[in-house]
Amino acid sequence: HTNDTLKVNDYICSGPISGVVTVGRTGTFASINEALSTIDLCGASGTVTISIQPGTYVETLDLTTPVKGMTSQDTLIFESTTGDYANVIIQTDGDAKTDKGVVELGIDNVAFRNITLYSSTVSGGAYTYAKCVNIKNNCNNQSNYSNKSCRNI
């Protein structure tokens, strides 16, 4: 049986994304992956900061494909709007049947600031692969991990 789901993106690009975009209940985007999809669609110009409002976000962030328009001088920054890592939690859904982290990282120049990355495995399960960050492609990152928390359970 094939997947017959159609996904429509209703975001119209007026140009590359630059500066700060906000994710959260009152943000421009409801989820971090929605913001990343839009950046992938529109491209980026310069450093882009994804400013995340307080909450728990059950998502896996796939950062393995270079961002169109970003140079080696630019950084993709993920940060809490409050500056408190306890207010923004990005976590897996608990399905640790694959070797994926909360963040699949394979590109350079990514920074996480004041955010909790939380991974967990299914209790009693045979799979124990869950991790916060899964580094791929020998990426060379200048990540700022100050004031953060990364918990594996």
GROMACS .gro file of N, CA and C in nm:
model
  459
    1HIS      N    1   0.084  -0.117   0.000
    1HIS     CA    2   0.000   0.000   0.000
    1HIS      C    3   0.090   0.124   0.000
    2THR      N    4   0.066   0.213  -0.092
    2THR     CA    5   0.150   0.333  -0.100
    2THR      C    6   0.090   0.446  -0.018
    3ASN      N    7   0.172   0.539   0.019
    3ASN     CA    8   0.127   0.655   0.095
    3ASN      C    9   0.059   0.752  -0.001
    4ASP      N   10  -0.069   0.777   0.021
    4ASP     CA   11  -0.144   0.866  -0.068
    4ASP      C   12  -0.175   1.001  -0.002
    5THR      N   13  -0.096   1.036   0.098
    5THR     CA   14  -0.116   1.162   0.170
    5THR      C   15  -0.057   1.277   0.090
    6LEU      N   16  -0.133   1.383   0.077
    6LEU     CA   17  -0.088   1.503   0.008
    6LEU      C   18  -0.065   1.612   0.112
    7LYS      N   19   0.052   1.672   0.109
    7LYS     CA   20   0.083   1.780   0.201
    7LYS      C   21   0.096   1.908   0.121
    8VAL      N   22   0.024   2.010   0.163
    8VAL     CA   23   0.026   2.138   0.095
    8VAL      C   24   0.095   2.240   0.185
    9ASN      N   25   0.193   2.310   0.131
    9ASN     CA   26   0.261   2.415   0.204
    9ASN      C   27   0.200   2.547   0.160
   10ASP      N   28   0.140   2.620   0.253
   10ASP     CA   29   0.073   2.743   0.216
   10ASP      C   30   0.160   2.867   0.242
   11TYR      N   31   0.289   2.846   0.262
   11TYR     CA   32   0.379   2.958   0.285
   11TYR      C   33   0.432   3.007   0.151
   12ILE      N   34   0.422   3.134   0.126
   12ILE     CA   35   0.473   3.193   0.003
   12ILE      C   36   0.597   3.273   0.037
   13CYS      N   37   0.706   3.240  -0.029
   13CYS     CA   38   0.833   3.306  -0.002
   13CYS      C   39   0.837   3.443  -0.068
   14SER      N   40   0.871   3.544   0.010
   14SER     CA   41   0.893   3.676  -0.048
   14SER      C   42   1.042   3.699  -0.068
   15GLY      N   43   1.120   3.600  -0.033
   15GLY     CA   44   1.265   3.605  -0.045
   15GLY      C   45   1.325   3.511   0.056
   16PRO      N   46   1.457   3.504   0.063
   16PRO     CA   47   1.521   3.416   0.161
   16PRO      C   48   1.489   3.460   0.304
   17ILE      N   49   1.489   3.364   0.395
   17ILE     CA   50   1.464   3.392   0.537
   17ILE      C   51   1.592   3.449   0.597
   18SER      N   52   1.579   3.553   0.676
   18SER     CA   53   1.695   3.610   0.744
   18SER      C   54   1.651   3.665   0.879
   19GLY      N   55   1.748   3.685   0.966
   19GLY     CA   56   1.717   3.743   1.097
   19GLY      C   57   1.655   3.641   1.189
   20VAL      N   58   1.551   3.685   1.261
   20VAL     CA   59   1.487   3.603   1.365
   20VAL      C   60   1.348   3.559   1.320
   21VAL      N   61   1.319   3.429   1.335
   21VAL     CA   62   1.184   3.376   1.316
   21VAL      C   63   1.143   3.314   1.448
   22THR      N   64   1.015   3.323   1.481
   22THR     CA   65   0.967   3.277   1.611
   22THR      C   66   0.881   3.152   1.596
   23VAL      N   67   0.903   3.056   1.685
   23VAL     CA   68   0.827   2.932   1.689
   23VAL      C   69   0.753   2.927   1.822
   24GLY      N   70   0.626   2.885   1.817
   24GLY     CA   71   0.550   2.868   1.940
   24GLY      C   72   0.405   2.908   1.923
   25ARG      N   73   0.336   2.912   2.035
   25ARG     CA   74   0.191   2.936   2.035
   25ARG      C   75   0.154   3.067   1.964
   26THR      N   76   0.230   3.172   1.984
   26THR     CA   77   0.200   3.300   1.919
   26THR      C   78   0.307   3.338   1.818
   27GLY      N   79   0.391   3.241   1.780
   27GLY     CA   80   0.499   3.268   1.685
   27GLY      C   81   0.452   3.260   1.540
   28THR      N   82   0.544   3.289   1.452
   28THR     CA   83   0.518   3.278   1.309
   28THR      C   84   0.493   3.133   1.269
   29PHE      N   85   0.561   3.041   1.337
   29PHE     CA   86   0.550   2.898   1.307
   29PHE      C   87   0.509   2.823   1.434
   30ALA      N   88   0.425   2.721   1.416
   30ALA     CA   89   0.376   2.642   1.530
   30ALA      C   90   0.479   2.541   1.578
   31SER      N   91   0.565   2.494   1.488
   31SER     CA   92   0.664   2.392   1.525
   31SER      C   93   0.801   2.431   1.469
   32ILE      N   94   0.902   2.370   1.526
   32ILE     CA   95   1.039   2.395   1.480
   32ILE      C   96   1.055   2.339   1.339
   33ASN      N   97   0.999   2.221   1.314
   33ASN     CA   98   1.011   2.162   1.181
   33ASN      C   99   0.937   2.243   1.075
   34GLU      N  100   0.830   2.311   1.113
   34GLU     CA  101   0.761   2.399   1.018
   34GLU      C  102   0.854   2.514   0.979
   35ALA      N  103   0.924   2.570   1.077
   35ALA     CA  104   1.021   2.677   1.048
   35ALA      C  105   1.134   2.625   0.958
   36LEU      N  106   1.186   2.506   0.990
   36LEU     CA  107   1.293   2.447   0.910
   36LEU      C  108   1.248   2.418   0.767
   37SER      N  109   1.124   2.370   0.751
   37SER     CA  110   1.071   2.344   0.616
   37SER      C  111   1.060   2.472   0.535
   38THR      N  112   1.021   2.580   0.600
   38THR     CA  113   1.009   2.708   0.531
   38THR      C  114   1.147   2.761   0.492
   39ILE      N  115   1.243   2.746   0.582
   39ILE     CA  116   1.380   2.788   0.549
   39ILE      C  117   1.434   2.704   0.433
   40ASP      N  118   1.402   2.575   0.432
   40ASP     CA  119   1.443   2.487   0.323
   40ASP      C  120   1.377   2.530   0.192
   41LEU      N  121   1.250   2.568   0.198
   41LEU     CA  122   1.175   2.610   0.080
   41LEU      C  123   1.225   2.744   0.025
   42CYS      N  124   1.245   2.840   0.115
   42CYS     CA  125   1.278   2.977   0.073
   42CYS      C  126   1.427   3.005   0.067
   43GLY      N  127   1.508   2.925   0.136
   43GLY     CA  128   1.650   2.954   0.147
   43GLY      C  129   1.673   3.053   0.260
   44ALA      N  130   1.799   3.084   0.283
   44ALA     CA  131   1.836   3.174   0.392
   44ALA      C  132   1.934   3.278   0.340
   45SER      N  133   1.935   3.389   0.407
   45SER     CA  134   2.030   3.496   0.376
   45SER      C  135   2.093   3.540   0.507
   46GLY      N  136   2.219   3.504   0.528
   46GLY     CA  137   2.287   3.539   0.652
   46GLY      C  138   2.249   3.445   0.765
   47THR      N  139   2.288   3.482   0.885
   47THR     CA  140   2.255   3.404   1.004
   47THR      C  141   2.106   3.408   1.030
   48VAL      N  142   2.049   3.292   1.063
   48VAL     CA  143   1.907   3.282   1.096
   48VAL      C  144   1.895   3.230   1.238
   49THR      N  145   1.814   3.300   1.319
   49THR     CA  146   1.787   3.258   1.456
   49THR      C  147   1.644   3.209   1.465
   50ILE      N  148   1.627   3.086   1.510
   50ILE     CA  149   1.493   3.032   1.537
   50ILE      C  150   1.471   3.049   1.686
   51SER      N  151   1.390   3.148   1.721
   51SER     CA  152   1.362   3.184   1.859
   51SER      C  153   1.238   3.107   1.903
   52ILE      N  154   1.254   3.023   2.005
   52ILE     CA  155   1.149   2.928   2.042
   52ILE      C  156   1.083   2.969   2.174
   53GLN      N  157   0.951   2.984   2.168
   53GLN     CA  158   0.874   3.020   2.286
   53GLN      C  159   0.864   2.901   2.382
   54PRO      N  160   0.838   2.927   2.511
   54PRO     CA  161   0.832   2.819   2.610
   54PRO      C  162   0.734   2.709   2.570
   55GLY      N  163   0.774   2.586   2.597
   55GLY     CA  164   0.689   2.471   2.569
   55GLY      C  165   0.773   2.347   2.547
   56THR      N  166   0.704   2.234   2.530
   56THR     CA  167   0.768   2.107   2.497
   56THR      C  168   0.734   2.075   2.353
   57TYR      N  169   0.836   2.053   2.274
   57TYR     CA  170   0.822   2.027   2.131
   57TYR      C  171   0.867   1.884   2.105
   58VAL      N  172   0.772   1.799   2.064
   58VAL     CA  173   0.802   1.658   2.036
   58VAL      C  174   0.836   1.649   1.888
   59GLU      N  175   0.965   1.659   1.859
   59GLU     CA  176   1.011   1.664   1.720
   59GLU      C  177   1.151   1.606   1.711
   60THR      N  178   1.184   1.556   1.594
   60THR     CA  179   1.321   1.521   1.559
   60THR      C  180   1.365   1.621   1.455
   61LEU      N  181   1.475   1.690   1.480
   61LEU     CA  182   1.523   1.793   1.389
   61LEU      C  183   1.628   1.733   1.296
   62ASP      N  184   1.600   1.733   1.167
   62ASP     CA  185   1.691   1.679   1.067
   62ASP      C  186   1.774   1.793   1.010
   63LEU      N  187   1.896   1.803   1.058
   63LEU     CA  188   1.988   1.907   1.012
   63LEU      C  189   2.105   1.841   0.939
   64THR      N  190   2.072   1.763   0.837
   64THR     CA  191   2.174   1.691   0.762
   64THR      C  192   2.194   1.745   0.621
   65THR      N  193   2.106   1.833   0.577
   65THR     CA  194   2.116   1.891   0.443
   65THR      C  195   2.153   2.037   0.455
   66PRO      N  196   2.257   2.082   0.382
   66PRO     CA  197   2.295   2.224   0.389
   66PRO      C  198   2.178   2.317   0.359
   67VAL      N  199   2.174   2.430   0.427
   67VAL     CA  200   2.068   2.529   0.407
   67VAL      C  201   2.104   2.615   0.286
   68LYS      N  202   2.011   2.622   0.189
   68LYS     CA  203   2.034   2.702   0.069
   68LYS      C  204   2.059   2.847   0.107
   69GLY      N  205   2.166   2.903   0.055
   69GLY     CA  206   2.195   3.044   0.077
   69GLY      C  207   2.286   3.074   0.194
   70MET      N  208   2.303   2.978   0.286
   70MET     CA  209   2.391   3.002   0.400
   70MET      C  210   2.536   2.973   0.361
   71THR      N  211   2.626   3.060   0.404
   71THR     CA  212   2.768   3.042   0.377
   71THR      C  213   2.838   2.994   0.503
   72SER      N  214   2.967   2.971   0.493
   72SER     CA  215   3.044   2.926   0.609
   72SER      C  216   3.053   3.035   0.716
   73GLN      N  217   3.015   3.158   0.682
   73GLN     CA  218   3.017   3.268   0.778
   73GLN      C  219   2.885   3.280   0.855
   74ASP      N  220   2.783   3.207   0.811
   74ASP     CA  221   2.649   3.216   0.870
   74ASP      C  222   2.625   3.103   0.968
   75THR      N  223   2.534   3.126   1.062
   75THR     CA  224   2.501   3.026   1.162
   75THR      C  225   2.350   3.010   1.171
   76LEU      N  226   2.305   2.887   1.190
   76LEU     CA  227   2.166   2.857   1.218
   76LEU      C  228   2.157   2.840   1.369
   77ILE      N  229   2.086   2.931   1.435
   77ILE     CA  230   2.081   2.936   1.581
   77ILE      C  231   1.941   2.897   1.629
   78PHE      N  232   1.936   2.809   1.727
   78PHE     CA  233   1.812   2.772   1.795
   78PHE      C  234   1.826   2.824   1.937
   79GLU      N  235   1.730   2.907   1.981
   79GLU     CA  236   1.741   2.960   2.117
   79GLU      C  237   1.605   2.982   2.180
   80SER      N  238   1.605   2.977   2.312
   80SER     CA  239   1.484   3.003   2.391
   80SER      C  240   1.457   3.153   2.393
   81THR      N  241   1.330   3.190   2.381
   81THR     CA  242   1.294   3.332   2.389
   81THR      C  243   1.316   3.387   2.528
   82THR      N  244   1.315   3.300   2.630
   82THR     CA  245   1.328   3.347   2.768
   82THR      C  246   1.471   3.345   2.819
   83GLY      N  247   1.560   3.274   2.747
   83GLY     CA  248   1.696   3.262   2.795
   83GLY      C  249   1.713   3.155   2.902
   84ASP      N  250   1.607   3.080   2.933
   84ASP     CA  251   1.611   2.976   3.036
   84ASP      C  252   1.591   2.840   2.969
   85TYR      N  253   1.694   2.754   2.978
   85TYR     CA  254   1.687   2.625   2.910
   85TYR      C  255   1.572   2.538   2.960
   86ALA      N  256   1.524   2.558   3.080
   86ALA     CA  257   1.415   2.476   3.135
   86ALA      C  258   1.281   2.509   3.070
   87ASN      N  259   1.272   2.623   3.002
   87ASN     CA  260   1.145   2.665   2.942
   87ASN      C  261   1.119   2.607   2.803
   88VAL      N  262   1.223   2.561   2.736
   88VAL     CA  263   1.207   2.504   2.601
   88VAL      C  264   1.269   2.365   2.600
   89ILE      N  265   1.184   2.265   2.575
   89ILE     CA  266   1.228   2.126   2.571
   89ILE      C  267   1.196   2.070   2.433
   90ILE      N  268   1.297   2.018   2.367
   90ILE     CA  269   1.277   1.948   2.241
   90ILE      C  270   1.306   1.802   2.272
   91GLN      N  271   1.208   1.715   2.247
   91GLN     CA  272   1.224   1.575   2.286
   91GLN      C  273   1.174   1.481   2.180
   92THR      N  274   1.223   1.358   2.189
   92THR     CA  275   1.177   1.252   2.099
   92THR      C  276   1.040   1.205   2.146
   93ASP      N  277   0.976   1.129   2.061
   93ASP     CA  278   0.844   1.077   2.096
   93ASP      C  279   0.851   0.948   2.176
   94GLY      N  280   0.973   0.905   2.212
   94GLY     CA  281   0.988   0.783   2.291
   94GLY      C  282   1.003   0.659   2.207
   95ASP      N  283   0.992   0.672   2.074
   95ASP     CA  284   1.007   0.557   1.986
   95ASP      C  285   1.154   0.545   1.948
   96ALA      N  286   1.227   0.467   2.025
   96ALA     CA  287   1.371   0.455   2.005
   96ALA      C  288   1.406   0.333   1.918
   97LYS      N  289   1.321   0.300   1.824
   97LYS     CA  290   1.345   0.183   1.739
   97LYS      C  291   1.443   0.215   1.627
   98THR      N  292   1.477   0.341   1.610
   98THR     CA  293   1.575   0.379   1.509
   98THR      C  294   1.691   0.448   1.578
   99ASP      N  295   1.800   0.457   1.507
   99ASP     CA  296   1.921   0.518   1.562
   99ASP      C  297   1.918   0.668   1.537
  100LYS      N  298   1.814   0.735   1.582
  100LYS     CA  299   1.800   0.879   1.561
  100LYS      C  300   1.809   0.953   1.692
  101GLY      N  301   1.863   1.072   1.685
  101GLY     CA  302   1.867   1.158   1.801
  101GLY      C  303   1.757   1.261   1.794
  102VAL      N  304   1.745   1.341   1.898
  102VAL     CA  305   1.653   1.455   1.894
  102VAL      C  306   1.696   1.545   1.779
  103VAL      N  307   1.828   1.558   1.762
  103VAL     CA  308   1.885   1.635   1.652
  103VAL      C  309   1.974   1.543   1.570
  104GLU      N  310   1.944   1.533   1.441
  104GLU     CA  311   2.029   1.463   1.346
  104GLU      C  312   2.117   1.571   1.283
  105LEU      N  313   2.243   1.577   1.325
  105LEU     CA  314   2.329   1.689   1.289
  105LEU      C  315   2.436   1.646   1.190
  106GLY      N  316   2.433   1.708   1.072
  106GLY     CA  317   2.531   1.676   0.969
  106GLY      C  318   2.575   1.798   0.892
  107ILE      N  319   2.543   1.918   0.943
  107ILE     CA  320   2.585   2.041   0.877
  107ILE      C  321   2.665   2.125   0.977
  108ASP      N  322   2.744   2.214   0.923
  108ASP     CA  323   2.827   2.301   1.005
  108ASP      C  324   2.748   2.423   1.052
  109ASN      N  325   2.804   2.490   1.153
  109ASN     CA  326   2.755   2.620   1.199
  109ASN      C  327   2.612   2.618   1.250
  110VAL      N  328   2.588   2.531   1.347
  110VAL     CA  329   2.459   2.523   1.414
  110VAL      C  330   2.483   2.548   1.562
  111ALA      N  331   2.399   2.630   1.624
  111ALA     CA  332   2.414   2.660   1.766
  111ALA      C  333   2.281   2.639   1.838
  112PHE      N  334   2.287   2.578   1.955
  112PHE     CA  335   2.171   2.563   2.043
  112PHE      C  336   2.200   2.642   2.169
  113ARG      N  337   2.111   2.734   2.203
  113ARG     CA  338   2.132   2.820   2.319
  113ARG      C  339   2.010   2.817   2.410
  114ASN      N  340   2.035   2.782   2.534
  114ASN     CA  341   1.930   2.786   2.636
  114ASN      C  342   1.810   2.699   2.600
  115ILE      N  343   1.838   2.575   2.560
  115ILE     CA  344   1.736   2.479   2.520
  115ILE      C  345   1.769   2.344   2.583
  116THR      N  346   1.666   2.269   2.624
  116THR     CA  347   1.684   2.132   2.672
  116THR      C  348   1.653   2.036   2.559
  117LEU      N  349   1.749   1.947   2.529
  117LEU     CA  350   1.727   1.838   2.434
  117LEU      C  351   1.709   1.713   2.519
  118TYR      N  352   1.598   1.643   2.499
  118TYR     CA  353   1.562   1.532   2.586
  118TYR      C  354   1.526   1.411   2.503
  119SER      N  355   1.596   1.300   2.526
  119SER     CA  356   1.562   1.177   2.455
  119SER      C  357   1.530   1.068   2.555
  120SER      N  358   1.442   0.980   2.516
  120SER     CA  359   1.406   0.869   2.604
  120SER      C  360   1.384   0.745   2.521
  121THR      N  361   1.395   0.632   2.584
  121THR     CA  362   1.370   0.506   2.516
  121THR      C  363   1.242   0.444   2.572
  122VAL      N  364   1.186   0.354   2.498
  122VAL     CA  365   1.066   0.284   2.543
  122VAL      C  366   1.103   0.195   2.660
  123SER      N  367   1.031   0.207   2.769
  123SER     CA  368   1.061   0.130   2.889
  123SER      C  369   1.052  -0.019   2.861
  124GLY      N  370   1.159  -0.090   2.894
  124GLY     CA  371   1.161  -0.235   2.876
  124GLY      C  372   1.183  -0.279   2.733
  125GLY      N  373   1.205  -0.182   2.643
  125GLY     CA  374   1.222  -0.217   2.503
  125GLY      C  375   1.361  -0.270   2.473
  126ALA      N  376   1.374  -0.333   2.359
  126ALA     CA  377   1.503  -0.389   2.318
  126ALA      C  378   1.591  -0.282   2.253
  127TYR      N  379   1.537  -0.167   2.225
  127TYR     CA  380   1.611  -0.063   2.155
  127TYR      C  381   1.657   0.044   2.253
  128THR      N  382   1.783   0.076   2.250
  128THR     CA  383   1.837   0.176   2.341
  128THR      C  384   1.920   0.279   2.263
  129TYR      N  385   1.875   0.315   2.145
  129TYR     CA  386   1.951   0.404   2.058
  129TYR      C  387   1.926   0.552   2.083
  130ALA      N  388   1.824   0.587   2.155
  130ALA     CA  389   1.786   0.727   2.167
  130ALA      C  390   1.902   0.810   2.219
  131LYS      N  391   1.924   0.924   2.158
  131LYS     CA  392   2.030   1.014   2.200
  131LYS      C  393   1.988   1.156   2.172
  132CYS      N  394   2.053   1.250   2.236
  132CYS     CA  395   2.019   1.391   2.215
  132CYS      C  396   2.062   1.437   2.077
  133VAL      N  397   2.190   1.422   2.046
  133VAL     CA  398   2.243   1.467   1.917
  133VAL      C  399   2.315   1.352   1.850
  134ASN      N  400   2.278   1.323   1.726
  134ASN     CA  401   2.342   1.219   1.647
  134ASN      C  402   2.423   1.291   1.539
  135ILE      N  403   2.557   1.294   1.556
  135ILE     CA  404   2.643   1.367   1.463
  135ILE      C  405   2.678   1.279   1.344
  136LYS      N  406   2.658   1.335   1.225
  136LYS     CA  407   2.682   1.263   1.100
  136LYS      C  408   2.773   1.346   1.010
  137ASN      N  409   2.828   1.286   0.909
  137ASN     CA  410   2.902   1.354   0.802
  137ASN      C  411   3.024   1.431   0.851
  138ASN      N  412   3.080   1.396   0.965
  138ASN     CA  413   3.198   1.465   1.017
  138ASN      C  414   3.181   1.616   1.020
  139CYS      N  415   3.066   1.663   1.061
  139CYS     CA  416   3.040   1.806   1.061
  139CYS      C  417   3.133   1.878   1.158
  140ASN      N  418   3.163   2.002   1.126
  140ASN     CA  419   3.251   2.086   1.207
  140ASN      C  420   3.165   2.197   1.265
  141ASN      N  421   3.121   2.180   1.388
  141ASN     CA  422   3.026   2.274   1.445
  141ASN      C  423   3.088   2.369   1.543
  142GLN      N  424   3.034   2.488   1.546
  142GLN     CA  425   3.074   2.587   1.645
  142GLN      C  426   2.960   2.607   1.743
  143SER      N  427   2.898   2.496   1.780
  143SER     CA  428   2.780   2.503   1.865
  143SER      C  429   2.813   2.562   2.002
  144ASN      N  430   2.721   2.642   2.049
  144ASN     CA  431   2.732   2.699   2.182
  144ASN      C  432   2.637   2.620   2.270
  145TYR      N  433   2.693   2.541   2.359
  145TYR     CA  434   2.610   2.457   2.444
  145TYR      C  435   2.599   2.512   2.586
  146SER      N  436   2.630   2.639   2.605
  146SER     CA  437   2.620   2.696   2.739
  146SER      C  438   2.474   2.711   2.780
  147ASN      N  439   2.449   2.700   2.907
  147ASN     CA  440   2.314   2.713   2.962
  147ASN      C  441   2.215   2.621   2.893
  148LYS      N  442   2.253   2.498   2.875
  148LYS     CA  443   2.165   2.401   2.812
  148LYS      C  444   2.157   2.277   2.898
  149SER      N  445   2.069   2.190   2.857
  149SER     CA  446   2.058   2.062   2.925
  149SER      C  447   2.034   1.957   2.819
  150CYS      N  448   2.101   1.846   2.831
  150CYS     CA  449   2.078   1.735   2.740
  150CYS      C  450   2.065   1.610   2.825
  151ARG      N  451   1.946   1.553   2.828
  151ARG     CA  452   1.921   1.437   2.913
  151ARG      C  453   1.884   1.317   2.829
  152ASN      N  454   1.948   1.207   2.854
  152ASN     CA  455   1.913   1.078   2.795
  152ASN      C  456   1.858   0.992   2.907
  153ILE      N  457   1.743   0.932   2.886
  153ILE     CA  458   1.687   0.842   2.987
  153ILE      C  459   1.658   0.709   2.922
   0.00000   0.00000   0.00000
